[in-house]
PDB file of C-alpha atoms in Angstrom:
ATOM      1  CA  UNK A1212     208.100  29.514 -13.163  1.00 47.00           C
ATOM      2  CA  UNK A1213     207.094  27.586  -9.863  1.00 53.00           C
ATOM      3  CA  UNK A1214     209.698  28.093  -7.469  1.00 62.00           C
ATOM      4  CA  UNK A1215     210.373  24.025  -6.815  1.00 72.00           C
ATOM      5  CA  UNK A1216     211.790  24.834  -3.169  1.00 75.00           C
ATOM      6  CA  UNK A1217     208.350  25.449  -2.170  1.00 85.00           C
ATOM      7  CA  UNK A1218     207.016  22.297  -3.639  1.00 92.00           C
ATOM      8  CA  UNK A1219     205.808  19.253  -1.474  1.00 95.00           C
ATOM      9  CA  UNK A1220     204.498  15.720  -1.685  1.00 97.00           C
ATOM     10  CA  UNK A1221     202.767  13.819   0.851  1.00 96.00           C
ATOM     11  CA  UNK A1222     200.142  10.956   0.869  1.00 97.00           C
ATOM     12  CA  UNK A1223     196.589  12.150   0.456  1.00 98.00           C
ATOM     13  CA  UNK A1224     194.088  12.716   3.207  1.00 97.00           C
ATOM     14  CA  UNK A1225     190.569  12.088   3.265  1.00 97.00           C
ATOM     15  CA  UNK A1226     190.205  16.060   3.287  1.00 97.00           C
ATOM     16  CA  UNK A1227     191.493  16.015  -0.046  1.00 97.00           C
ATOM     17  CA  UNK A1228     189.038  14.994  -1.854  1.00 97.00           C
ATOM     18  CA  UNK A1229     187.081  18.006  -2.254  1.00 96.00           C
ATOM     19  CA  UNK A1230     190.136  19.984  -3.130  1.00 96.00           C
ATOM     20  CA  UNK A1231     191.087  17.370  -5.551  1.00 97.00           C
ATOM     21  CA  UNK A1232     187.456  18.098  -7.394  1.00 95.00           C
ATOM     22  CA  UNK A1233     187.702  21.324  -7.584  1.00 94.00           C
ATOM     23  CA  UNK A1234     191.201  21.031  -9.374  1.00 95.00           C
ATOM     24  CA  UNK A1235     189.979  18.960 -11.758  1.00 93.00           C
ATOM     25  CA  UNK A1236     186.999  20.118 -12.853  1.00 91.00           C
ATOM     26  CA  UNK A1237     187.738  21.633 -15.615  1.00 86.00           C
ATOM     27  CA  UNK A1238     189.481  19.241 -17.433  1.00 84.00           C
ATOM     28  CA  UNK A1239     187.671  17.076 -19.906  1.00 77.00           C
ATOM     29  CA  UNK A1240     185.285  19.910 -19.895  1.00 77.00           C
ATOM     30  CA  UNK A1241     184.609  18.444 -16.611  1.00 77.00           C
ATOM     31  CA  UNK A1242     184.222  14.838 -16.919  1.00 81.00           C
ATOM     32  CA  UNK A1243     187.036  13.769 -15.234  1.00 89.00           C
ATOM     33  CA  UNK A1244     186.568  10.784 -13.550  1.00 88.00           C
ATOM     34  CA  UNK A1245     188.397  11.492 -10.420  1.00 93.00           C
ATOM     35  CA  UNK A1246     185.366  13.402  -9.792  1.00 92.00           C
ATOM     36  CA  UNK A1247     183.321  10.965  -8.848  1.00 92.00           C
ATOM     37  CA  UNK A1248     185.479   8.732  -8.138  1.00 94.00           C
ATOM     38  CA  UNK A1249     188.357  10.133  -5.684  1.00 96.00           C
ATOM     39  CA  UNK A1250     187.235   9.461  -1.903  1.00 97.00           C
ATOM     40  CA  UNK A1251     186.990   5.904  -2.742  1.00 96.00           C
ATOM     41  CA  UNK A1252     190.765   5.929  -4.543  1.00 96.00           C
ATOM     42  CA  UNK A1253     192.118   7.878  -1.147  1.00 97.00           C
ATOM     43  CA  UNK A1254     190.178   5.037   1.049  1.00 97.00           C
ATOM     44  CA  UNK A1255     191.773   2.569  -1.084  1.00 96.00           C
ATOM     45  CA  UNK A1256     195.231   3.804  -0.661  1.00 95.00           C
ATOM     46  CA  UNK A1257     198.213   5.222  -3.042  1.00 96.00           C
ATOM     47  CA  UNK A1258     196.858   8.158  -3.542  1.00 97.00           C
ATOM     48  CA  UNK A1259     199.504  11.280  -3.345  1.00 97.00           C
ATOM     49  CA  UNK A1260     199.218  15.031  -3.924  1.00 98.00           C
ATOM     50  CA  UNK A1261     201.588  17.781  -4.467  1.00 97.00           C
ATOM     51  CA  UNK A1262     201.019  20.952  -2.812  1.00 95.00           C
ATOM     52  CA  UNK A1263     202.792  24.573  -3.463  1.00 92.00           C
ATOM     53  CA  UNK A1264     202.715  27.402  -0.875  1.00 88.00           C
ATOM     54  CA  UNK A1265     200.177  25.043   0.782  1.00 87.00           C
ATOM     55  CA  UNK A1266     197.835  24.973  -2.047  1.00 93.00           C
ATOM     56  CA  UNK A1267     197.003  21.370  -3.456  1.00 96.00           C
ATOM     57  CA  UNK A1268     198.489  21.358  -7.313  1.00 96.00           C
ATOM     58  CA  UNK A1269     198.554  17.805  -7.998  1.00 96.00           C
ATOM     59  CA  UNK A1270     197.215  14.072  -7.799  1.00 97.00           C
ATOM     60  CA  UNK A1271     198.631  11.006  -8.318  1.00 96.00           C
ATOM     61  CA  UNK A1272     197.952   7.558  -7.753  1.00 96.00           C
ATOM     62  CA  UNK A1273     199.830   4.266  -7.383  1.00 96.00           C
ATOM     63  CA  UNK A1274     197.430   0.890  -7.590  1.00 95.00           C
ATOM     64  CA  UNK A1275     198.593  -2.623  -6.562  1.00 95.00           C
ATOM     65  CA  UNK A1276     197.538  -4.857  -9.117  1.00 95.00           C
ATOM     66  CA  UNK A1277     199.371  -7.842  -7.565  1.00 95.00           C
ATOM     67  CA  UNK A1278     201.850  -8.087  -5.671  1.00 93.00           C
ATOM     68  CA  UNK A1279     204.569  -7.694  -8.734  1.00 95.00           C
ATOM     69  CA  UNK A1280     202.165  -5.437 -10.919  1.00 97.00           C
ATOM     70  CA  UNK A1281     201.167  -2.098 -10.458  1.00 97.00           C
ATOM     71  CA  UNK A1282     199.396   0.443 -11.587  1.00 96.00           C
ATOM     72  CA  UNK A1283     200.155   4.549 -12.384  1.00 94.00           C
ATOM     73  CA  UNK A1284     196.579   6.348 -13.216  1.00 93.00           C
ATOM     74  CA  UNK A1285     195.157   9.779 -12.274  1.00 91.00           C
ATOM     75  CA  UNK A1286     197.856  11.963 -12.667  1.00 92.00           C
ATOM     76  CA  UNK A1287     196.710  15.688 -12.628  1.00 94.00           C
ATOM     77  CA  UNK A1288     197.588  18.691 -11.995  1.00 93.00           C
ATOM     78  CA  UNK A1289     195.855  22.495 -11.594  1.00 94.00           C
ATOM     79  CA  UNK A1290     195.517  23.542 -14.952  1.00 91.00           C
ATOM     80  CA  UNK A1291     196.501  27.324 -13.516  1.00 90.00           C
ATOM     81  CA  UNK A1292     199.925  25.270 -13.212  1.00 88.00           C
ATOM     82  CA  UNK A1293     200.500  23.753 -16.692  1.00 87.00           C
ATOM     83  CA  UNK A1294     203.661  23.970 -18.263  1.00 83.00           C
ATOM     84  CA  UNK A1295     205.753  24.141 -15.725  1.00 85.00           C
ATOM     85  CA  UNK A1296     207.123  21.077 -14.900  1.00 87.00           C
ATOM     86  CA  UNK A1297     204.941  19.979 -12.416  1.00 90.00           C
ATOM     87  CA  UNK A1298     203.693  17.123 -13.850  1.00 88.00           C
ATOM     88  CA  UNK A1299     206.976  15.681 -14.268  1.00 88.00           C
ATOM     89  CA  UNK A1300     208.141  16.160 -10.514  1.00 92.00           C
ATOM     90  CA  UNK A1301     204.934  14.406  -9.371  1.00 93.00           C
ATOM     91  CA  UNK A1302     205.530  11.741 -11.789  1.00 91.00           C
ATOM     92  CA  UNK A1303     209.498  11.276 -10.489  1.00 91.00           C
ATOM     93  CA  UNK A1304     207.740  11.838  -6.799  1.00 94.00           C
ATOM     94  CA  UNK A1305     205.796   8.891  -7.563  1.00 93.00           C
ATOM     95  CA  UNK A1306     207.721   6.517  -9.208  1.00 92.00           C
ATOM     96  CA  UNK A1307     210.373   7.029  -6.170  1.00 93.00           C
ATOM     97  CA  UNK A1308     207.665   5.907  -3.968  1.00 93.00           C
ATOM     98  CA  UNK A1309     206.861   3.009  -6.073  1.00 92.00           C
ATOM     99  CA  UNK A1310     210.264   2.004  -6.027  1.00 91.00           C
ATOM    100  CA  UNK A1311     210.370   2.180  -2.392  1.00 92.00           C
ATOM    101  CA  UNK A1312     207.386   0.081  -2.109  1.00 87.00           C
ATOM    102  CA  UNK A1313     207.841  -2.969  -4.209  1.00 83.00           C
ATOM    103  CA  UNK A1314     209.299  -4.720  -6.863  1.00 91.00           C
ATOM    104  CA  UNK A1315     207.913  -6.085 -10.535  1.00 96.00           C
ATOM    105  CA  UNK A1316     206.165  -4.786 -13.310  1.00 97.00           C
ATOM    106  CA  UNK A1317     204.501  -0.819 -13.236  1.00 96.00           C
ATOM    107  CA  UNK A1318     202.435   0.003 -16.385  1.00 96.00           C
ATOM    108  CA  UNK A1319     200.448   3.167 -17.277  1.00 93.00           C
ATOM    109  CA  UNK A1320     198.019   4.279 -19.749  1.00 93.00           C
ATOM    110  CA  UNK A1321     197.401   7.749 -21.531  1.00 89.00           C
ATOM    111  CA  UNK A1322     195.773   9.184 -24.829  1.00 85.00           C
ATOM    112  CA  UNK A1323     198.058  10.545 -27.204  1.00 84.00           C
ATOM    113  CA  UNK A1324     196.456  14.091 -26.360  1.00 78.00           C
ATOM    114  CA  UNK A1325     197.315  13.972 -22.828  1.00 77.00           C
ATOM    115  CA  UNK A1326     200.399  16.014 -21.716  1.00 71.00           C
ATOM    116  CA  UNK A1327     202.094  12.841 -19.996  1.00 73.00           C
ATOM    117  CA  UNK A1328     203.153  11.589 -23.166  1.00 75.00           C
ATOM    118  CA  UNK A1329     205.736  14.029 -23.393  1.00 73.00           C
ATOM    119  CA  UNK A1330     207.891  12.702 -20.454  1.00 71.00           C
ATOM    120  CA  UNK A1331     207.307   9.291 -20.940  1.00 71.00           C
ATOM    121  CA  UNK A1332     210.382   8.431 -23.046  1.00 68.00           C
ATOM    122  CA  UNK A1333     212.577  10.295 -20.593  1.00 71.00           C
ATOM    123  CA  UNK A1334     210.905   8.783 -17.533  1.00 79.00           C
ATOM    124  CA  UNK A1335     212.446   5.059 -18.538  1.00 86.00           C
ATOM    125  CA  UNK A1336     209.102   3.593 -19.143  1.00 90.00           C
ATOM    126  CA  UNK A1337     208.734   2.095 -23.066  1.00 92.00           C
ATOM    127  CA  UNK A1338     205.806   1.896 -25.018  1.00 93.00           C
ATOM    128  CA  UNK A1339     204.124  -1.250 -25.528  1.00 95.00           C
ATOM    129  CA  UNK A1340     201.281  -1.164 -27.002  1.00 96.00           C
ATOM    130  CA  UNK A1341     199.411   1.874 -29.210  1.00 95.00           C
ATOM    131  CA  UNK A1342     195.357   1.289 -29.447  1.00 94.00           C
ATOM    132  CA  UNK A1343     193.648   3.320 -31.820  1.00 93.00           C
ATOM    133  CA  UNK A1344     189.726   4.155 -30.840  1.00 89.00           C
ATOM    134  CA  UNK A1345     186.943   3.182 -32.575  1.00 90.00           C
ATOM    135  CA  UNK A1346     183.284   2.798 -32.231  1.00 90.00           C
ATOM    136  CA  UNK A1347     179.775   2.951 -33.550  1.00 90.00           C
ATOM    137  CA  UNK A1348     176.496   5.152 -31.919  1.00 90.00           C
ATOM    138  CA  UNK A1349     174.281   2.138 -32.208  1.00 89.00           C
ATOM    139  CA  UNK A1350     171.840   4.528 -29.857  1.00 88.00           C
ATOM    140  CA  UNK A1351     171.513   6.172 -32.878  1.00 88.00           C
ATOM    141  CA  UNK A1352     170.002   3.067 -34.312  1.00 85.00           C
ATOM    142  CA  UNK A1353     166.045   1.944 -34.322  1.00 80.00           C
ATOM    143  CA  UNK A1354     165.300  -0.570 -31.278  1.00 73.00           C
ATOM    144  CA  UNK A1355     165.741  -4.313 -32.636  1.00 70.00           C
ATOM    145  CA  UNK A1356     162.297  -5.344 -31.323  1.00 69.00           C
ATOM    146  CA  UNK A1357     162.746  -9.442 -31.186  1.00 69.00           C
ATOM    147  CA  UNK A1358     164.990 -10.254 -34.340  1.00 68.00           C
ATOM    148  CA  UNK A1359     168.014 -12.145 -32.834  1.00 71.00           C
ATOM    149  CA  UNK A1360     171.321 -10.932 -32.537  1.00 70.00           C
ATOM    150  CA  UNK A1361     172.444 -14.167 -34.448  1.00 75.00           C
ATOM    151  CA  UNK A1362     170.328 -16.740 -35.424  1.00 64.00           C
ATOM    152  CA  UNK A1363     171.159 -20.420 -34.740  1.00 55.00           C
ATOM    153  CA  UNK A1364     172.682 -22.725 -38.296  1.00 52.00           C
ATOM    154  CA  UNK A1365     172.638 -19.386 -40.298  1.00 54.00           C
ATOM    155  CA  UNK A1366     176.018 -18.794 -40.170  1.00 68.00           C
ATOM    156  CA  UNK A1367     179.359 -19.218 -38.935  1.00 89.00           C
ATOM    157  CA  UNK A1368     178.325 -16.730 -36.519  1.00 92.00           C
ATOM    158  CA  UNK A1369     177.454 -17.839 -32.529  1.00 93.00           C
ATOM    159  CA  UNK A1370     177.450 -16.316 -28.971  1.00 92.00           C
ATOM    160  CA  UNK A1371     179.025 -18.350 -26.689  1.00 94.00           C
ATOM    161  CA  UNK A1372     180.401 -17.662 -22.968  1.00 95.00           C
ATOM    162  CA  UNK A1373     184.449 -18.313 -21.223  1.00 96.00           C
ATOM    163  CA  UNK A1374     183.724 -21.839 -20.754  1.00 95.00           C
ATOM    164  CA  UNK A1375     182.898 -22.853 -24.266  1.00 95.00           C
ATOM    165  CA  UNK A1376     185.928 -25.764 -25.106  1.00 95.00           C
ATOM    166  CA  UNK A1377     188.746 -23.559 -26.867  1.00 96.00           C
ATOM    167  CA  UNK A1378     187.573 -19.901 -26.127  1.00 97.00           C
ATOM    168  CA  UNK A1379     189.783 -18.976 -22.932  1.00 98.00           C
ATOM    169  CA  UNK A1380     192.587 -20.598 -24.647  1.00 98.00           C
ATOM    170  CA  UNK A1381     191.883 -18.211 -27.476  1.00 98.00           C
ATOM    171  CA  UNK A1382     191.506 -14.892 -25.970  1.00 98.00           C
ATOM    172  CA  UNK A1383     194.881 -15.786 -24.219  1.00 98.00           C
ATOM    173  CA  UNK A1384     196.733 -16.287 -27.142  1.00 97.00           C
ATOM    174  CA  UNK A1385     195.011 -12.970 -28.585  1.00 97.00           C
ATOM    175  CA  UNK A1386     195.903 -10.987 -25.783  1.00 97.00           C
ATOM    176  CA  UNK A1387     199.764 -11.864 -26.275  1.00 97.00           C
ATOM    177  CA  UNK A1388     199.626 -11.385 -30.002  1.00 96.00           C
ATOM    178  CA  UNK A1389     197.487  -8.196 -30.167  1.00 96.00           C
ATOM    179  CA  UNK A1390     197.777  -6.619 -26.488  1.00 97.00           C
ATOM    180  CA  UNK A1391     201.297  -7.109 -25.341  1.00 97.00           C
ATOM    181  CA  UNK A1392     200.099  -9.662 -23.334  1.00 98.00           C
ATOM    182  CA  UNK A1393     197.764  -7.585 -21.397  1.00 98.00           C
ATOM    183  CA  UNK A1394     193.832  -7.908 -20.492  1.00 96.00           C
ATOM    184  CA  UNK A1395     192.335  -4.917 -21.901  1.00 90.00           C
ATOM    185  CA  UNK A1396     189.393  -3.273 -19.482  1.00 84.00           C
ATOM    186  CA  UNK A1397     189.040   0.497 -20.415  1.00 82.00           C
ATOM    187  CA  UNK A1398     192.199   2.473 -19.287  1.00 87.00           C
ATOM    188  CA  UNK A1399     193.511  -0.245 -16.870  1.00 92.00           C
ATOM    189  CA  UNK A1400     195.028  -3.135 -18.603  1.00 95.00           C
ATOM    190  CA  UNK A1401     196.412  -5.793 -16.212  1.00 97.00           C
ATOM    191  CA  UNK A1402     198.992  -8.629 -17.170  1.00 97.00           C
ATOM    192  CA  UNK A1403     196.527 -11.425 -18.928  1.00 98.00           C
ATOM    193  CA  UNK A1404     195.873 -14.759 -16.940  1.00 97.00           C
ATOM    194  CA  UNK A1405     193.368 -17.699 -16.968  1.00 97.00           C
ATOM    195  CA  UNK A1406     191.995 -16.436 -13.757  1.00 97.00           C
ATOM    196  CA  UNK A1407     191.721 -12.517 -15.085  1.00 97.00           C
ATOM    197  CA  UNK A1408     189.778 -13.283 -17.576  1.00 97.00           C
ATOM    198  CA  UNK A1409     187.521 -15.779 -16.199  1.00 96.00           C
ATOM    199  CA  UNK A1410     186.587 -13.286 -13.669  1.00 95.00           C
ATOM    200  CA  UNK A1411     186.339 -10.121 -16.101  1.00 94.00           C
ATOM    201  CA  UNK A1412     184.715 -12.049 -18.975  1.00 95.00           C
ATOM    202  CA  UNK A1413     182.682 -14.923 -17.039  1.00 94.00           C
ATOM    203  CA  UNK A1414     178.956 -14.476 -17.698  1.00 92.00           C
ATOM    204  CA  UNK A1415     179.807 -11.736 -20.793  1.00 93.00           C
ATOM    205  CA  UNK A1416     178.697 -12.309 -24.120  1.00 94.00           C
ATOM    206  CA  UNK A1417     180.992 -13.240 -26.394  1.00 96.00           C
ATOM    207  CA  UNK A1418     180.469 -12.624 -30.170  1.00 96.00           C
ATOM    208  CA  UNK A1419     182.627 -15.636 -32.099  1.00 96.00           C
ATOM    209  CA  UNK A1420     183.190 -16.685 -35.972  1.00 95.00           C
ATOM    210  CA  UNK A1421     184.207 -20.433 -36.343  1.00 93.00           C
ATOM    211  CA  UNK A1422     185.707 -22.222 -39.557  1.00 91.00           C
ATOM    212  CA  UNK A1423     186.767 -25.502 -40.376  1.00 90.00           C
ATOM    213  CA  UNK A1424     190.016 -25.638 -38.399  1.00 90.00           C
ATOM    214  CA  UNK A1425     188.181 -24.082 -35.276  1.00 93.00           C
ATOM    215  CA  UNK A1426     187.681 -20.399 -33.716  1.00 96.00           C
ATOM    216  CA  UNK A1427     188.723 -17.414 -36.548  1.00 96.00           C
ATOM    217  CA  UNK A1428     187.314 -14.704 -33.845  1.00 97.00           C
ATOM    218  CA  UNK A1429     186.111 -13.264 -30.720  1.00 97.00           C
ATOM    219  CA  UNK A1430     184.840 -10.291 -29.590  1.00 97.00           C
ATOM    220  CA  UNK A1431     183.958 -10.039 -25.785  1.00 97.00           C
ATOM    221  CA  UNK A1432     181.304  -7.115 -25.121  1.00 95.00           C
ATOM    222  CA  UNK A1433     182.103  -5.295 -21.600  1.00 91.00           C
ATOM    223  CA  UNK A1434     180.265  -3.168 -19.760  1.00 88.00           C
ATOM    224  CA  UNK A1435     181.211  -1.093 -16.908  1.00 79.00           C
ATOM    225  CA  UNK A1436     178.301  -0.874 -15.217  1.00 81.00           C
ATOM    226  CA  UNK A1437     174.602  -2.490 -15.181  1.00 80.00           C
ATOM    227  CA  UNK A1438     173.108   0.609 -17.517  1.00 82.00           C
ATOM    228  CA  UNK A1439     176.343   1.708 -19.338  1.00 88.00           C
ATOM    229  CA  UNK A1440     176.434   4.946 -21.838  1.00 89.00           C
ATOM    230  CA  UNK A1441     179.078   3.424 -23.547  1.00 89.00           C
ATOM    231  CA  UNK A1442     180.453  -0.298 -24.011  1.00 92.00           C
ATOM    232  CA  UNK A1443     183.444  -2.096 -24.806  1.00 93.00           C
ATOM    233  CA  UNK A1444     185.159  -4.919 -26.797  1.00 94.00           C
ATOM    234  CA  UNK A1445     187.507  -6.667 -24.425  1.00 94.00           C
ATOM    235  CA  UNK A1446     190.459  -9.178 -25.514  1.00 96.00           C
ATOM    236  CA  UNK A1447     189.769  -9.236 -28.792  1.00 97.00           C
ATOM    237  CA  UNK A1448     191.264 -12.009 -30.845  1.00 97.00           C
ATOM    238  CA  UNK A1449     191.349 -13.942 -34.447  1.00 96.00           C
ATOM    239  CA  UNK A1450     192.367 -13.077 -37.807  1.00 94.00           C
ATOM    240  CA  UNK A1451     191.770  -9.588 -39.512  1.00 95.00           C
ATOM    241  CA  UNK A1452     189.404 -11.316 -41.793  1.00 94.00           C
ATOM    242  CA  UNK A1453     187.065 -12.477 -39.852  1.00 95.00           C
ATOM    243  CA  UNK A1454     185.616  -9.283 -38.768  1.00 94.00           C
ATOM    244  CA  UNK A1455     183.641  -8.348 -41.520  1.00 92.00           C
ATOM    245  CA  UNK A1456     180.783  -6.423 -42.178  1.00 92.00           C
ATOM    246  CA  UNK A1457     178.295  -9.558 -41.258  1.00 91.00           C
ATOM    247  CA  UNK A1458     180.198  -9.646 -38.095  1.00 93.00           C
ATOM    248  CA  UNK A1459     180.439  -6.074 -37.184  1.00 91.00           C
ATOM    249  CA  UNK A1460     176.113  -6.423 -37.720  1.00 89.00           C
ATOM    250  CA  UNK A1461     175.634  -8.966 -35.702  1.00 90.00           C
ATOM    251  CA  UNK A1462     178.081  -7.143 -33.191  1.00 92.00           C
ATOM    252  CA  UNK A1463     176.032  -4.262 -33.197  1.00 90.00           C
ATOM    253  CA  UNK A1464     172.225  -6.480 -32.750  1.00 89.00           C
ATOM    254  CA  UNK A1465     173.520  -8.078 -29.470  1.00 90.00           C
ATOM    255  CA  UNK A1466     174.549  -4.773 -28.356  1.00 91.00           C
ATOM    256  CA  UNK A1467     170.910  -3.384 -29.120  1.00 89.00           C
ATOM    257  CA  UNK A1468     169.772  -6.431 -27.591  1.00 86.00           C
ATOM    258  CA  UNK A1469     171.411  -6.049 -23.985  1.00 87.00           C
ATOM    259  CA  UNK A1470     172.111  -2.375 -23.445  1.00 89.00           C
ATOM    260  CA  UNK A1471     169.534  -0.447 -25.799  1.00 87.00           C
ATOM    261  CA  UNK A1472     170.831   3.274 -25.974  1.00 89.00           C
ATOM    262  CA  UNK A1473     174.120   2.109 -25.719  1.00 92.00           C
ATOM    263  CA  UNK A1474     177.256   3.210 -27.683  1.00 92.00           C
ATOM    264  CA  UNK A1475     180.144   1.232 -28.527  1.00 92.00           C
ATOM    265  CA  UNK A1476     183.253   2.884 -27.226  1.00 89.00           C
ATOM    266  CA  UNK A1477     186.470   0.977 -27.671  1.00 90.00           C
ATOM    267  CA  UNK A1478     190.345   0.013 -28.499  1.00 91.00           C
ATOM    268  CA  UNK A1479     190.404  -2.056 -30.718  1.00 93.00           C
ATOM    269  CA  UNK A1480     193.809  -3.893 -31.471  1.00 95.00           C
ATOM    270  CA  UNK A1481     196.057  -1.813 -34.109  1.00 93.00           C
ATOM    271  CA  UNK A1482     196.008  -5.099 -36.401  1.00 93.00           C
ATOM    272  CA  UNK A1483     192.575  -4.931 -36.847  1.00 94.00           C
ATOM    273  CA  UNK A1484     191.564  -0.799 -37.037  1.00 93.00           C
ATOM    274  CA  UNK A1485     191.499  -0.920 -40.640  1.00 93.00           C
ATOM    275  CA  UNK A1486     189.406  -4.241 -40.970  1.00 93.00           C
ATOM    276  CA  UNK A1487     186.902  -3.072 -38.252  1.00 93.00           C
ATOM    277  CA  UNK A1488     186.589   0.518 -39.754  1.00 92.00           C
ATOM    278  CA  UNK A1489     185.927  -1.145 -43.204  1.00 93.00           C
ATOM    279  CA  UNK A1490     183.215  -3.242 -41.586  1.00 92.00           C
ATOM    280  CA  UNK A1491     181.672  -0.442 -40.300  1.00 90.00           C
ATOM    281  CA  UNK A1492     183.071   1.035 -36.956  1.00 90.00           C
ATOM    282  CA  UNK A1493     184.650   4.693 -37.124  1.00 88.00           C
ATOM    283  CA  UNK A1494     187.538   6.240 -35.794  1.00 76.00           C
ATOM    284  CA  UNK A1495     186.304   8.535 -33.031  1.00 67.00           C
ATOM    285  CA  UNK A1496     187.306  11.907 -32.274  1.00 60.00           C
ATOM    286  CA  UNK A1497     189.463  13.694 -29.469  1.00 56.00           C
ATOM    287  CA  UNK A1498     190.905  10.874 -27.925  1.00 58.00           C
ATOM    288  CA  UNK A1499     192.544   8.912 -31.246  1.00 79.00           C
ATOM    289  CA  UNK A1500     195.080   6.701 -29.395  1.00 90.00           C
ATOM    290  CA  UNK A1501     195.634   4.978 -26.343  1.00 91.00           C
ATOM    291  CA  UNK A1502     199.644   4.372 -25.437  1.00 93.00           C
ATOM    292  CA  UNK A1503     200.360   1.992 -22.663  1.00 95.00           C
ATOM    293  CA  UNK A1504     203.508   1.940 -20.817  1.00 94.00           C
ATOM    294  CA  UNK A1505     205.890  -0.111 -19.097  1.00 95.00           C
ATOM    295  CA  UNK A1506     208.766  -0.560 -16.699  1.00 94.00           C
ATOM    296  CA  UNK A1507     210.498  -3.167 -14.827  1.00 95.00           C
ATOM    297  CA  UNK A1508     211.357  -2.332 -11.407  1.00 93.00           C
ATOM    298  CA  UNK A1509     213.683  -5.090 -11.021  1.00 80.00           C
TER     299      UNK A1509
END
């Protein structure tokens, strides 16, 4: 057992960034994003790291969404140090520093095979929202050459962009019904608002089915970056029935058409797993579930 007396928290230096790395390479068979992506969290702020006998043993960040809304992401610690507790104190280190900071909403996101689920429930924080993980290889697939991804008065079927009458309105009132009311961008999903998803969605595709009383779905595709691996479905909204296997196709064309190579990678809302998978998208492997969770700092 660690002997606690000997444990300490303090915000992180610039310095530890490379010790950070080396921590965490391992894990995720060493695909961890803090990799990559950790000087620029520490220059950013909120960053904290637990140390033992002077030895760095843990990471942990707290993000200011706004200035009631915040963040928890990149808790780790040394996997030489697993199952010890440590993960909890950094977690009750954290959240005591949060506290002392601000006021509002703090949310955090994990997959059910991550070893923070097991003090969530005791930590105070609920669940909110459970996203099960599905997705298609479409780089699997054979280029599209110049069919369309969905051709004009063939269909109920048209790609349209946020400012189309009716469609922010609509992914609105699908991220309350299906998301808990949050915006959902990879493992970070921020209260929803007008102005979030204007600037997250403005200039995406969006994949939508109409009918005779208006919009039945959307599907907005996301990319992380210019030349992803992997893509995203963001805010999806509608009816279970309108994702069918016509619009799972067409789905899979426009993302052939903008990112060939690319895979599609995503939560999808727990609603609509089964009608997606029976359209044609799979459950993937290793990482089944995403949990998201909240608290009210008062």
């Amino acid at each position: 057992m660690a002997d606690f007396d000997e444990l300490s928290f303090r915000p992180a230096r610039p310095a530890d960034a490379e010790p950070i790395r080396q921590m965490v390479r391992t894990i995720w068979e060493g695909h961890d994003y803090l990799v990559v992506s950790i000087d620029r969290r520490i220059a950013e702020g909120g960053v904290y790291v637990a140390e033992l006998r002077d030895r760095l043993v843990g990471v942990s960040r707290v993000r200011r969404l706004a200035d009631d809304e915040w963040w928890l992401e990149g808790l780790r610690v040394d996997p030489q140090q697993w199952g010890l507790g440590l993960g909890r104190r950094l977690h009750e280190f954290t959240m005591a520093e949060l506290h002392r900071l601000g006021h509002g909403m703090a949310r955090w996101s994990t997959a059910d095979s991550n070893r923070s689920v097991g003090f969530a429930a005791g930590s105070g924080f609920r669940k909110v929202l459970v996203l099960p993980f599905a997705g298609y290889p479409y780089s699997r697939e054979k280029p599209l050459e110049n069919r369309a991804a969905v051709t004009a008065g063939t269909d109920d079927l048209a790609l349209v962009d946020i400012d189309e009458p009716g469609v922010l309105d609509f992914l609105l009132a699908g991220c309350r019904e299906h998301y808990a009311g949050l915006l959902s961008r990879g493992w970070v999903l921020p209260a929803a608002t007008a102005q979030r998803l204007r600037e997250a969605l403005g200039g995406r595709p969006i994949l939508v089915r109409r009918g005779p009383r208006g919009l039945r779905a959307a599907a907005p595709l996301y990319a992380g970056d210019p030349r992803p691996d992997h893509l995203y479905l963001s805010a999806v909204s509608g009816e279970p029935a309108a994702f069918d296997a016509a619009f799972v196709q067409a789905l899979g064309r426009l993302i052939r058409h903008l990112h060939p190579g690319a895979d599609l990678w995503t939560p999808v809302p727990l609603p609509l797993e089964k009608t997606f998978l029976a359209a044609g998208l799979r459950g993937e492997e290793g990482f089944n579930w995403m949990y998201v969770y909240e608290l009210s700092l008062g």
